[in-house]
Coordinates of C-alpha atoms in Angstrom, one line a residue:
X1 CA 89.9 174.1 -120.0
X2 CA 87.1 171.7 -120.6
X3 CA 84.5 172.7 -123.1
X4 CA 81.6 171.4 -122.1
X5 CA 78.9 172.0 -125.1
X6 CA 79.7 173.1 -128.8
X7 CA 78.2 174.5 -131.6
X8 CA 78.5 171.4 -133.1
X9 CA 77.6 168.8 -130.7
X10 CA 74.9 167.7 -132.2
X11 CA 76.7 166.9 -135.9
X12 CA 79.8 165.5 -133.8
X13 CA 77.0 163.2 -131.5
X14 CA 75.6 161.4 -134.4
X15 CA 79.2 160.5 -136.0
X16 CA 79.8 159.2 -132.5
X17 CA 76.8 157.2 -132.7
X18 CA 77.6 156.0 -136.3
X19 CA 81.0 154.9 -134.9
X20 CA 79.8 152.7 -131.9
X21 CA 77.2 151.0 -134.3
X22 CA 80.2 150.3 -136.7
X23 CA 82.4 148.9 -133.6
X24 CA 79.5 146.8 -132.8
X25 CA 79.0 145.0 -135.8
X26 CA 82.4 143.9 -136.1
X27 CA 82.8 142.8 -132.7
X28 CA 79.3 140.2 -133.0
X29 CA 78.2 141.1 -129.5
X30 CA 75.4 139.0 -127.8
X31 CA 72.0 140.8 -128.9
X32 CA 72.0 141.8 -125.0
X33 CA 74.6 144.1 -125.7
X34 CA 73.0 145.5 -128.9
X35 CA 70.0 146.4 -127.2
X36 CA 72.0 148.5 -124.3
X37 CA 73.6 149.6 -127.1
X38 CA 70.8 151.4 -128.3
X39 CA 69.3 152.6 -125.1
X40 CA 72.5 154.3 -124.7
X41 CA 72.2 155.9 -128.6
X42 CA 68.5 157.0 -127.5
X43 CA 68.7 158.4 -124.4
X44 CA 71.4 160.5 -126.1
X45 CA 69.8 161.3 -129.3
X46 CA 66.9 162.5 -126.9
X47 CA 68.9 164.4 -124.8
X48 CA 70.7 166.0 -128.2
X49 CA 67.3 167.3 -129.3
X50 CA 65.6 169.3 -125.8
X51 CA 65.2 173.0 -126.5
X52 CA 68.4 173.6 -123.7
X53 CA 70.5 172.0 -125.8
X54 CA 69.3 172.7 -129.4
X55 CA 69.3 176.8 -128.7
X56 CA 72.3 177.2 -126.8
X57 CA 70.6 179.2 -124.4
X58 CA 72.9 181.4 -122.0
X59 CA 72.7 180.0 -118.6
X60 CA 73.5 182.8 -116.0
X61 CA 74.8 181.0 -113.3
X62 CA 77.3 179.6 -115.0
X63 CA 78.1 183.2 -117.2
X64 CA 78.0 185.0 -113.2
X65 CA 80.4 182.3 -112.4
X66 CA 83.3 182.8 -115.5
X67 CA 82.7 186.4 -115.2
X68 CA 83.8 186.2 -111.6
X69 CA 86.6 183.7 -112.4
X70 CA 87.8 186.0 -115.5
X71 CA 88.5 188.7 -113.1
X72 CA 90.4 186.7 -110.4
X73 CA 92.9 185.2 -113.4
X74 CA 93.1 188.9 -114.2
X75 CA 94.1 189.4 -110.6
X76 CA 96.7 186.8 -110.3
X77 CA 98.9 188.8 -112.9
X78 CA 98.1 192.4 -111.8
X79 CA 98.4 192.7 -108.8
X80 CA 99.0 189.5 -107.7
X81 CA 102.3 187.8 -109.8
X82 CA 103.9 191.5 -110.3
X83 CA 103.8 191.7 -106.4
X84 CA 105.3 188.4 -105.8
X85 CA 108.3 188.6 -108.5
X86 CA 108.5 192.6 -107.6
X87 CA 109.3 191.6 -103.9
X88 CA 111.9 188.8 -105.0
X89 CA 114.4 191.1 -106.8
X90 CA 116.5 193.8 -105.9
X91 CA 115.3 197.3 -104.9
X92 CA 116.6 198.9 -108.3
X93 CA 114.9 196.1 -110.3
X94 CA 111.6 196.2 -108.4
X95 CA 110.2 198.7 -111.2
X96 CA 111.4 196.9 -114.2
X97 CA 109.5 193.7 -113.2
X98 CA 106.0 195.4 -112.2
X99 CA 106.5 197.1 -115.9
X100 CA 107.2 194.0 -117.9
X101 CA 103.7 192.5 -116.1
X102 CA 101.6 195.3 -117.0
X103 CA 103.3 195.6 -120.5
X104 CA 103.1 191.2 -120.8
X105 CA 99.4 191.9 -120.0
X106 CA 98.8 194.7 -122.9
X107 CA 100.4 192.7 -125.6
X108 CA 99.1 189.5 -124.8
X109 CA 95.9 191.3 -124.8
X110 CA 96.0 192.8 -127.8
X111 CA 97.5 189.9 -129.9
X112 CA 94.4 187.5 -128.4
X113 CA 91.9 189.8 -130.2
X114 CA 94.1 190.0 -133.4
X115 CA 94.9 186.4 -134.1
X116 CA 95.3 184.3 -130.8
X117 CA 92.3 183.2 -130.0
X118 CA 91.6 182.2 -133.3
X119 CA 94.7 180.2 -133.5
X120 CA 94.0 178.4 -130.7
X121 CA 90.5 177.6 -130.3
X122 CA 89.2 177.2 -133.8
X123 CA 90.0 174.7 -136.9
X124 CA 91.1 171.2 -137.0
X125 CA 94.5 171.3 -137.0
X126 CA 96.8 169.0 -135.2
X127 CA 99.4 171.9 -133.8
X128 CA 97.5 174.9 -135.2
X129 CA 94.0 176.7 -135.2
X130 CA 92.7 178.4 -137.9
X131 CA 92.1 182.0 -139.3
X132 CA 88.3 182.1 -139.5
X133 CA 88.5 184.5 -136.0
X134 CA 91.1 186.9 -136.7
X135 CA 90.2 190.2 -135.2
X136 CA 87.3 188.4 -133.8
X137 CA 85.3 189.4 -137.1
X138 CA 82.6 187.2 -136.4
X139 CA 81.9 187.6 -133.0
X140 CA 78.5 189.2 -132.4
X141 CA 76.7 190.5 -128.9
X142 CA 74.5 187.6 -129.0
X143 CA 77.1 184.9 -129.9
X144 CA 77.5 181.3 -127.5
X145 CA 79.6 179.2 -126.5
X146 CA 78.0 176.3 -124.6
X147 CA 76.5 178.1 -122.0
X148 CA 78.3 181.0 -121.8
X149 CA 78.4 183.8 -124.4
X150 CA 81.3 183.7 -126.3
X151 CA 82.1 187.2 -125.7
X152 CA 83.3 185.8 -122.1
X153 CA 84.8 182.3 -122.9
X154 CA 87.3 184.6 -125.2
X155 CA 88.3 187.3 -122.5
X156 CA 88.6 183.6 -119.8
X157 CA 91.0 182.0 -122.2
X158 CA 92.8 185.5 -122.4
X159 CA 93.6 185.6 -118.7
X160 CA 95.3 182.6 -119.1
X161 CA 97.3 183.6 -122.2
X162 CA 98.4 187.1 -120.4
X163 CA 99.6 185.4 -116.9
X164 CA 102.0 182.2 -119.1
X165 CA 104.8 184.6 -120.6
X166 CA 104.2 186.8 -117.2
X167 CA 105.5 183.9 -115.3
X168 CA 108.4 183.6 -117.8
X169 CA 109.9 186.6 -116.3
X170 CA 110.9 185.3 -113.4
X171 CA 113.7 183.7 -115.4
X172 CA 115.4 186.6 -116.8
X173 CA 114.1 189.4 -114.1
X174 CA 117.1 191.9 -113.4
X175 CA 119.1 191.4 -116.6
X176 CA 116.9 191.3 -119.7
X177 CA 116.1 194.7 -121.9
X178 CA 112.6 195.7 -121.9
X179 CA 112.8 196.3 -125.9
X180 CA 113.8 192.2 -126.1
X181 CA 111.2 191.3 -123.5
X182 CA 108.2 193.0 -126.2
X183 CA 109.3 190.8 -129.0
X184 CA 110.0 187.7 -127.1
X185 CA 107.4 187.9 -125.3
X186 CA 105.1 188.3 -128.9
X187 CA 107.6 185.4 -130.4
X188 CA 107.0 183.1 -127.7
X189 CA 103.1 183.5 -127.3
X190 CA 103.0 183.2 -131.4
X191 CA 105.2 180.3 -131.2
X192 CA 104.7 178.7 -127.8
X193 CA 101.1 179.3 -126.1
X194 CA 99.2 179.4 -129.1
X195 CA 100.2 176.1 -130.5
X196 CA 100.2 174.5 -127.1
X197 CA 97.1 175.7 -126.1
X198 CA 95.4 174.5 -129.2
X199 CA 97.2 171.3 -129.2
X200 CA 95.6 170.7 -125.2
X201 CA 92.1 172.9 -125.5
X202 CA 91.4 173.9 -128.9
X203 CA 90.5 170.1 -130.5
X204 CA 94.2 169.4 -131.4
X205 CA 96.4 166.8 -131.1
X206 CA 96.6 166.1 -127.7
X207 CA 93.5 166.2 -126.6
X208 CA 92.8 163.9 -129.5
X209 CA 94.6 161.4 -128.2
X210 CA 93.0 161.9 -124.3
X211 CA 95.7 164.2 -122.8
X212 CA 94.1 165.2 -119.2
X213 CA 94.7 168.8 -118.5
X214 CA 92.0 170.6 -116.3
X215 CA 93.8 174.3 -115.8
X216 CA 97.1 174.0 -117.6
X217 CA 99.3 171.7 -116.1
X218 CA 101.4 171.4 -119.8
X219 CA 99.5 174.7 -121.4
X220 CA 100.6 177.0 -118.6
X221 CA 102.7 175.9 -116.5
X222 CA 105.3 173.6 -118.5
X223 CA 105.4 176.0 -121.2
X224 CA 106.3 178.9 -118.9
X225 CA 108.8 176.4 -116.5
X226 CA 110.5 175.2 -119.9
X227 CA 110.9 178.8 -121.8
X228 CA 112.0 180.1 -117.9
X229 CA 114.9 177.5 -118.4
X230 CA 116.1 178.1 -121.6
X231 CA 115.8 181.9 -121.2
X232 CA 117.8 181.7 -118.2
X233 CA 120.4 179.5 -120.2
X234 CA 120.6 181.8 -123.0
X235 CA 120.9 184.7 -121.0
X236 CA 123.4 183.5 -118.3
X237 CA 123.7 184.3 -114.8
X238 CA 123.2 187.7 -113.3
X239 CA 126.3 189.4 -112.0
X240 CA 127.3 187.4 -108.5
X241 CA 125.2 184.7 -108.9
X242 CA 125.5 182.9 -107.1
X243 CA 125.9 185.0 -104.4
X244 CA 124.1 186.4 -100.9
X245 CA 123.5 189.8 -102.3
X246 CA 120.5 189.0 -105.0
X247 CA 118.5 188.3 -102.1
X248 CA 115.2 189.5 -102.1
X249 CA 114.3 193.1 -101.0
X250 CA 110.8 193.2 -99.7
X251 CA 109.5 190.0 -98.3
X252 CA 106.3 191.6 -97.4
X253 CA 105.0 192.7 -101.1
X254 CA 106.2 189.0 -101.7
X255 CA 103.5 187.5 -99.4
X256 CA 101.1 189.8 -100.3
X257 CA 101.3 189.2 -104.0
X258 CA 101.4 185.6 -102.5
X259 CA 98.2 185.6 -101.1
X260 CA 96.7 187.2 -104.3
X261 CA 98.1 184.6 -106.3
X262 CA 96.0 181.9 -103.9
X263 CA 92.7 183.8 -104.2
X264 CA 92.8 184.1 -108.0
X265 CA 93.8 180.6 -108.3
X266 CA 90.4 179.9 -107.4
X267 CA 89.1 181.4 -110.3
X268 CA 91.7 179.8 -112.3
X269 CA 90.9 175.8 -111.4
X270 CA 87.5 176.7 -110.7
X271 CA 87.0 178.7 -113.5
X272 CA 88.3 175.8 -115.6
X273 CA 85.1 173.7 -115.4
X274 CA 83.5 176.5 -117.8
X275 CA 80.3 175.9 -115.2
X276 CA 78.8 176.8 -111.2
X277 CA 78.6 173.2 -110.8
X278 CA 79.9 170.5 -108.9
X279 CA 83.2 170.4 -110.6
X280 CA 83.9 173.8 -110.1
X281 CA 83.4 173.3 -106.4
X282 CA 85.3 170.1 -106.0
X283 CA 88.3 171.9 -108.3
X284 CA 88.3 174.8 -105.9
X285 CA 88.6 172.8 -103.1
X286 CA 90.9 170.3 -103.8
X287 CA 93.0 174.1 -104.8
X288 CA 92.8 175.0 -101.8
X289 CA 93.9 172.1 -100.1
X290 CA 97.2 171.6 -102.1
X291 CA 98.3 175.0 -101.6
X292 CA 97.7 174.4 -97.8
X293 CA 99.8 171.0 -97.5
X294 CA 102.3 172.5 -100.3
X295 CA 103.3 175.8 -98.0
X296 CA 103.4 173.2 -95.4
X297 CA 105.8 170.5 -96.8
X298 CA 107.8 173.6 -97.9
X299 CA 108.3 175.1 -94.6
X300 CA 109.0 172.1 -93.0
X301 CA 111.6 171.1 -94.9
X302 CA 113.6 174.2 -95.1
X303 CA 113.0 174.0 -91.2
X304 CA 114.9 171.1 -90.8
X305 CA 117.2 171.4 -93.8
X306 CA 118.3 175.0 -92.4
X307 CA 116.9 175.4 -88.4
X308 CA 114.8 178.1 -89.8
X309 CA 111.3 178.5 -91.5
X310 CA 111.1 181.3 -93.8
X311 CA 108.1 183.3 -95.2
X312 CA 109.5 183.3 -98.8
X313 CA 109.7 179.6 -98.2
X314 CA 105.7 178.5 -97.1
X315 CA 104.8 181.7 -99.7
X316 CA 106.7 179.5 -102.3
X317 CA 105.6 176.1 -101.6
X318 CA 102.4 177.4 -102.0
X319 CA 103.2 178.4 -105.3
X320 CA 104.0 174.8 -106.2
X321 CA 100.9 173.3 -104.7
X322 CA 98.8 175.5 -106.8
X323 CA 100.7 174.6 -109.8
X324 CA 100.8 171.3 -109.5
X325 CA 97.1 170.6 -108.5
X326 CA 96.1 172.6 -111.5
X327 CA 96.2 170.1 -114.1
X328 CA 95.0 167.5 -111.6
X329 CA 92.0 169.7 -110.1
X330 CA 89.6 168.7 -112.5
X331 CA 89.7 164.9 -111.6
X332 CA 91.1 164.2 -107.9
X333 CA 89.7 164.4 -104.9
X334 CA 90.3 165.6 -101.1
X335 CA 92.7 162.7 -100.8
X336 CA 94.2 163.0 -103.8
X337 CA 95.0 166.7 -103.5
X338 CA 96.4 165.8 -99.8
X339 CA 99.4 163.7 -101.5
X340 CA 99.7 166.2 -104.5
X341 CA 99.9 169.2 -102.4
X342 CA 103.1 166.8 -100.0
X343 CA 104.8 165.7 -103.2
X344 CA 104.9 169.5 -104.8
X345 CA 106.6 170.6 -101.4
X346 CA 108.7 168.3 -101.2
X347 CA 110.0 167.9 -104.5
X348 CA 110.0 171.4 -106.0
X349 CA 111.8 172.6 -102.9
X350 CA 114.7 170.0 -104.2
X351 CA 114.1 171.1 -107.5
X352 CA 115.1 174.6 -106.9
X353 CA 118.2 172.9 -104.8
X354 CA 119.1 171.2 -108.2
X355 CA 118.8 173.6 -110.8
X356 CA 120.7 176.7 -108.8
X357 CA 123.1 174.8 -106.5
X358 CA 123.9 171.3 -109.0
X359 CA 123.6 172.7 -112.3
X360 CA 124.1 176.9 -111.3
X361 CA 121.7 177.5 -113.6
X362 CA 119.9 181.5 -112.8
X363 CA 116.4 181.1 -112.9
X364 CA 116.0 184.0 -111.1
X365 CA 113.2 183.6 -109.3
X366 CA 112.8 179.8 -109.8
X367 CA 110.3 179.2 -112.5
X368 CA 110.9 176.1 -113.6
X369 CA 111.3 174.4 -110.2
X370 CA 108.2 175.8 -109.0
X371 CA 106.0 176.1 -112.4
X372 CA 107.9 173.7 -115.1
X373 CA 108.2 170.8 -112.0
X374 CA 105.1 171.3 -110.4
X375 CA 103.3 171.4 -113.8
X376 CA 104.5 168.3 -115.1
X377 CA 104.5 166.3 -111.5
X378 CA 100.4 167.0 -111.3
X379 CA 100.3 166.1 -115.2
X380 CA 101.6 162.4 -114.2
X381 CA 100.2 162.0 -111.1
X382 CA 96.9 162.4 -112.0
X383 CA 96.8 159.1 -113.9
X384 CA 97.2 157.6 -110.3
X385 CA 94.6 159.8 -107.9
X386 CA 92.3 160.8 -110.4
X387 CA 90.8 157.8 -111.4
X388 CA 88.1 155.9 -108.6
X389 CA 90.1 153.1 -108.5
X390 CA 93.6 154.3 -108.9
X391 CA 96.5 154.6 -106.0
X392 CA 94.8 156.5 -103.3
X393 CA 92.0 156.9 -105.9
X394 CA 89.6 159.5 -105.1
X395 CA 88.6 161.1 -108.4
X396 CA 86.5 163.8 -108.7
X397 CA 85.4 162.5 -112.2
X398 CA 86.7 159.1 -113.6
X399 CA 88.2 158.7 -117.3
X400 CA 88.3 155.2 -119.5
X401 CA 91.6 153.6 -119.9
X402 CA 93.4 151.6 -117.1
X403 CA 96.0 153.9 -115.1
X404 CA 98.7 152.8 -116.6
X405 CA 97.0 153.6 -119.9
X406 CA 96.6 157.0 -118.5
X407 CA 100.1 157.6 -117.6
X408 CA 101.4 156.4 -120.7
X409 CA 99.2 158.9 -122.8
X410 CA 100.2 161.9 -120.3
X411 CA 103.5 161.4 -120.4
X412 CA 103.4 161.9 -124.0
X413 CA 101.6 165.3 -123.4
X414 CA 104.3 165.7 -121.4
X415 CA 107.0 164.9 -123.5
X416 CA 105.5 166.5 -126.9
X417 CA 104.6 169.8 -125.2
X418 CA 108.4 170.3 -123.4
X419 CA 110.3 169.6 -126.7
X420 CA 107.9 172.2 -128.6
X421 CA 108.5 174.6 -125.9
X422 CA 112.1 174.4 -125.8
X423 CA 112.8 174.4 -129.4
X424 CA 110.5 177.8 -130.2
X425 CA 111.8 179.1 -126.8
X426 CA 115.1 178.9 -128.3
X427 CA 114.2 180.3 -131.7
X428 CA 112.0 183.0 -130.2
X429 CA 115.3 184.3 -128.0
X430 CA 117.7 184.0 -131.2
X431 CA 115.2 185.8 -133.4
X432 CA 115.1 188.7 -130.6
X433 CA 119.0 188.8 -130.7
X434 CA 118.8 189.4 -134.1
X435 CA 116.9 192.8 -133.9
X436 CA 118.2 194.2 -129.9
X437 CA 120.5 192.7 -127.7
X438 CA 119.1 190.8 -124.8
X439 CA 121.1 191.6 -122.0
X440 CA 121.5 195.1 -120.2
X441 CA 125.2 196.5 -120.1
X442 CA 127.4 195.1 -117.4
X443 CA 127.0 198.9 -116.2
X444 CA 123.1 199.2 -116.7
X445 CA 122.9 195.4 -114.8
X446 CA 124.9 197.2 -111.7
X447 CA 122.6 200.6 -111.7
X448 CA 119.7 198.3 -112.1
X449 CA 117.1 198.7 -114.7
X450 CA 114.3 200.7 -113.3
X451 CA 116.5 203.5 -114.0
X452 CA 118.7 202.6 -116.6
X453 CA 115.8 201.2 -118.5
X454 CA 112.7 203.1 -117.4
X455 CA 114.5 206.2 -116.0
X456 CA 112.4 205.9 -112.9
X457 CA 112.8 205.1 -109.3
X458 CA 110.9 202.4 -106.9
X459 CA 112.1 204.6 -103.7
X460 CA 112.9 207.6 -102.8
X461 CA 115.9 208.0 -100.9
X462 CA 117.3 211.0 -98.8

């Protein structure tokens, strides 16, 4: 999530300026140079000191924008993901999976106000925030953030922390106790999201170093693609996988929880410019756009690969367009977002090929292929559309080093944020063993575990 305007912007402006003078005087520039050099320093310092920025006035539009975008993330997870997943199990599972949402949602919640947010957005650590916000202690009514009060910058960022492990589910959905889900799912937020997300958002490492990543490319959707696979490693296979059974039982709460998933996302990438401006508008187009070709280049390839289209298919390749233009949708364009949107069709629908038929992996309902792939493919091809002069270059909003620059320092986002995420994935999951098991019963697996484990029914049957 960009953060457009600090509490300390103006102390971090004039070290900036002290820097450049330094960088100057060492390189013995032309006194042309040093005197657009300057310019540049007073412009800024006089755009550092108007009233707007000195009193860090609330602007409305942009808090009537995030409070609008806060609620369609909200969406995406309830309804919108626990209808998708809930239509892509089996009837006696349907329950089990709407549950773990709402119960993701809860606990995320609550462990955001307690010390998550904290962790993530404040301090200077590399990997790790700090402890000055636990229980938001010092938040007040009248408290900022940029232009938005930070009341609503923290409950934005919470969306996002609730709908990650949510989407892990769909790894393990059908065979995992609800007990073990609760403390992974606290484990891996502690030991996954929080670090990520500070390490990408919150001033950490990664964004030191000029890691690109608009909505959460690596913080949502590699860490939830990568814990999906090793969860569904750990776990195993459910019973007949693979199999035609475990087929999914109601294909229309899948496209409807589909089609939720697409609205909110528009709060997600738009929401992510932390602004009603331009950027917004541009990221909530170039959303849309991927989704669009992504259902498309989805559908069409099942078409031809198996004589018929399905609607689980374009509701899925849609999926991967939104995930993978979500890192991207900050800095490409119309044209960009047209090849995105193709190459997350086309490749996640192999991916999924890969991991269940190749490697027989049971990612249930194919997380990583969809999220994990799709997260990391819009993380690296970014560095080619989103810069103006870049392959097929139509970027939204430029960035400094040559592409190849770019690619280099995304692929180490890429690389430092997947090895984090499968080590603590694997250390959250061995931890949980230690207290409950983390499979149902062979028994409980067949009954399935909306009765078994919430002694409830999704239908009732004559």
């Amino acid at each position: 999530m960009s953060n457009n305007v600090t509490a300390n912007s103006g102390e971090n402006y004039l070290k900036n300026l002290h820097v450049e003078e330094c960088i100057y005087e060492s390189s013995r520039s032309g006194k042309k140079k040093k005197m657009k050099l300057l310019n540049y320093s007073l412009v800024g310092l006089i755009t550092l000191l108007s009233p707007a920025v000195l009193s860090s006035e609330i602007n409305a539009g942009d808090t009537a924008w995030i409070l609008t975008a806060t609620a369609l993330v909200l969406f995406m997870t309830l309804p919108g993901l626990a209808l998708f997943y809930g239509g892509l199990v089996r009837s006696q599972n349907v329950l089990s999976v709407l549950m773990q949402c709402f119960a993701i949602c809860c606990i995320v919640s609550v462990i955001w106000v307690v010390y998550g947010y904290s962790l993530a957005f404040t301090g200077n650590g590399s990997i790790i925030g700090g402890t000055e916000a636990f229980f938001l202690s010092s938040l007040m009514r009248d408290s900022v953030s940029g232009s938005l009060p930070e009341s609503l910058f923290i409950v934005f960022q919470m969306t996002f922390a609730v709908i990650t492990p949510a989407l892990v589910v769909g790894a393990f959905a059908e065979r995992m106790r609800f007990s073990a889900m609760c403390i992974f799912t606290i484990l891996w937020v502690t030991l996954v999201y929080l670090p990520a997300c500070h390490m990408v958002w919150g001033g950490g490492y990664l964004g030191s170093i000029g890691v690109i990543d608009f909505a959460g490319g690596l913080v949502v959707h590699a860490t939830c693609g990568v814990g999906a696979l090793v969860a569904a490693i750990v776990l195993g296979p459910r019973k007949g996988f693979p199999g035609g059974s475990l087929i999914p039982h109601n294909r229309p709460m899948v496209v409807m929880g589909a089609a939720m998933l697409w609205v909110g996302w528009f709060g997600f990438n738009g929401g992510s410019a932390v602004a009603a401006d331009s950027s917004a508008a541009m990221a909530i187009l170039v959303t849309h756009i991927s989704a669009a070709v992504g259902a498309l280049t989805w559908m069409l390839v099942e078409w031809l690969k198996t004589g018929k289209p399905t609607v689980v298919g374009i509701a899925t390749g849609m999926v991967a367009g939104l995930a993978t233009i979500t890192p991207a949708s900050g800095t490409v364009g119309p044209q960009g977002a047209l090849l995105i949107g193709f190459l997350a069709g086309f490749v996640c629908f192999y991916a999924t090929q890969i991991i269940k038929g190749n490697f027989k992996i049971d990612d249930s309902l194919d997380v990583f292929p969809v999220h994990g792939v799709g997260g990391i493919l819009g993380i690296l091809m970014l560095a080619f559309v989103g810069k103006p002069d870049g392959f097929l270059g139509s970027g939204a909003t430029g960035f400094d080093p040559s592409v190849f620059e770019q690619f280099m320092i995304q692929l180490q986002g890429v690389l430092v944020i997947c090895i984090w995420t499968l080590v603590f994935s694997w250390i959250a999951l061995k931890i949980t063993s230690f207290v409950t098991d983390l499979r149902v019963s062979d028994e409980n697996e067949h009954e399935g575990l909306d009765l078994t484990e919430h002694n409830e029914s999704g239908y009732i049957t004559g």
